[in-house]
């Protein structure tokens, strides 16, 4: 949590808010879905009446937020809370900063354009993704060829058809084509699991989700995940505020202090915090 300590303190001070950062267990020692389960358990624990009272939290003003894989967990936690009788509290908002929301079809326009970074190259993103699932090295080769999805996953591709969900500005003249299925000797049940790919849920599950903030960066391999989620949420009537950072790169918010310092990170942080300030 050290790398987020500064941002968490900043958020707490700026918003006069209680900030809970979840120190979830990490891959490759703890693989899918351990991290998500840790995050979910922490949220569930914190939302108990007695805990909220103890920390002086107003239960009508709670937001779940995160950046990068933290945003993936936040997205999924919000989806899991819906229709879950264990939760009586209605979350007011979700804030997702460059979220990663899919593992199927890893050849979106943003993955193509940002194949070599900046910061997050396609290979690095795929390696990190594999380590969360498995230590089997075939995983990376299968993902790199975009031929990792098993036979029987075809019905899921409608949820990520970027010919439909990406605005023309980002699609340019490219057309979505279905990946080749099951060519590698590799398979993992997580690949078809909506706990790994939050975009794989139907519209019914997306309806009535809380007020949403999504920030996407132009020069980011996972840019299109966030853009597609904006489209899908708006389509079912969820109120979404979307900031797209034209000169943005993935993970910029992690560089807010020594030894690496990015002005861009501060701009992103300030946009995100001011949205929270106005909407929470
Ligand atoms: C994706 O959507 C486009 C536009 O509606 C459609 O023509 C195409 O068949 C779809 N592709 C797949 C693989 O479903
Ligand atoms: C949507 O998904 C939910 C949860 O996975 C499922 O219970 C429901 O039947 C689905 N609805 C439709 C219309 O497919």
CSV table of N, CA and C in Angstrom, one decimal, residues 11 44 73 79 95 101 115 122 142 146 182 204-205 207 217 224 231 262 269:
chain,number,residue,atom,x,y,z
A,11,UNK,N,-6.5,12.3,-0.6
A,11,UNK,CA,-7.9,12.2,-0.8
A,11,UNK,C,-8.6,12.4,0.5
A,44,UNK,N,-17.2,-5.5,2.4
A,44,UNK,CA,-18.3,-6.1,3.2
A,44,UNK,C,-18.1,-5.8,4.7
A,73,UNK,N,-11.2,-4.2,-9.8
A,73,UNK,CA,-11.9,-4.8,-8.6
A,73,UNK,C,-13.0,-3.9,-8.2
A,79,UNK,N,-20.7,-4.5,-9.1
A,79,UNK,CA,-21.6,-5.5,-9.8
A,79,UNK,C,-22.0,-6.6,-8.8
A,95,UNK,N,-15.8,5.2,-8.9
A,95,UNK,CA,-14.9,6.0,-9.7
A,95,UNK,C,-13.8,5.1,-10.2
A,101,UNK,N,-10.9,-4.2,-18.0
A,101,UNK,CA,-12.2,-4.9,-17.8
A,101,UNK,C,-12.5,-6.1,-18.6
A,115,UNK,N,1.0,-0.9,-28.5
A,115,UNK,CA,1.6,-2.2,-28.3
A,115,UNK,C,3.0,-2.1,-27.6
A,122,UNK,N,2.0,-4.0,-24.5
A,122,UNK,CA,1.1,-5.1,-24.6
A,122,UNK,C,1.6,-6.3,-24.0
A,142,UNK,N,-0.4,-17.8,-25.8
A,142,UNK,CA,-1.7,-17.8,-26.3
A,142,UNK,C,-2.4,-16.4,-26.3
A,146,UNK,N,-3.5,-13.8,-29.3
A,146,UNK,CA,-5.0,-13.5,-29.2
A,146,UNK,C,-5.8,-14.8,-29.6
A,182,UNK,N,-9.4,-21.5,-29.2
A,182,UNK,CA,-8.9,-22.8,-28.8
A,182,UNK,C,-7.8,-23.4,-29.6
A,204,UNK,N,-28.9,-6.3,-18.0
A,204,UNK,CA,-29.8,-6.3,-16.8
A,204,UNK,C,-28.9,-6.0,-15.6
A,205,UNK,N,-27.7,-6.6,-15.5
A,205,UNK,CA,-26.9,-6.4,-14.4
A,205,UNK,C,-26.3,-5.0,-14.3
A,207,UNK,N,-28.0,-2.3,-15.2
A,207,UNK,CA,-29.0,-1.3,-15.0
A,207,UNK,C,-29.0,-0.8,-13.5
A,217,UNK,N,-7.3,7.1,-20.7
A,217,UNK,CA,-6.1,7.8,-21.2
A,217,UNK,C,-5.9,7.4,-22.7
A,224,UNK,N,-9.6,1.2,-24.3
A,224,UNK,CA,-10.9,0.8,-24.9
A,224,UNK,C,-11.8,0.1,-23.9
A,231,UNK,N,-19.9,3.4,-22.7
A,231,UNK,CA,-21.0,3.2,-23.7
A,231,UNK,C,-22.0,2.2,-23.1
A,262,UNK,N,5.2,13.0,-12.2
A,262,UNK,CA,4.6,13.4,-13.5
A,262,UNK,C,3.6,14.4,-13.3
A,269,UNK,N,-5.0,13.1,-11.0
A,269,UNK,CA,-5.5,13.1,-9.6
A,269,UNK,C,-6.5,14.3,-9.3
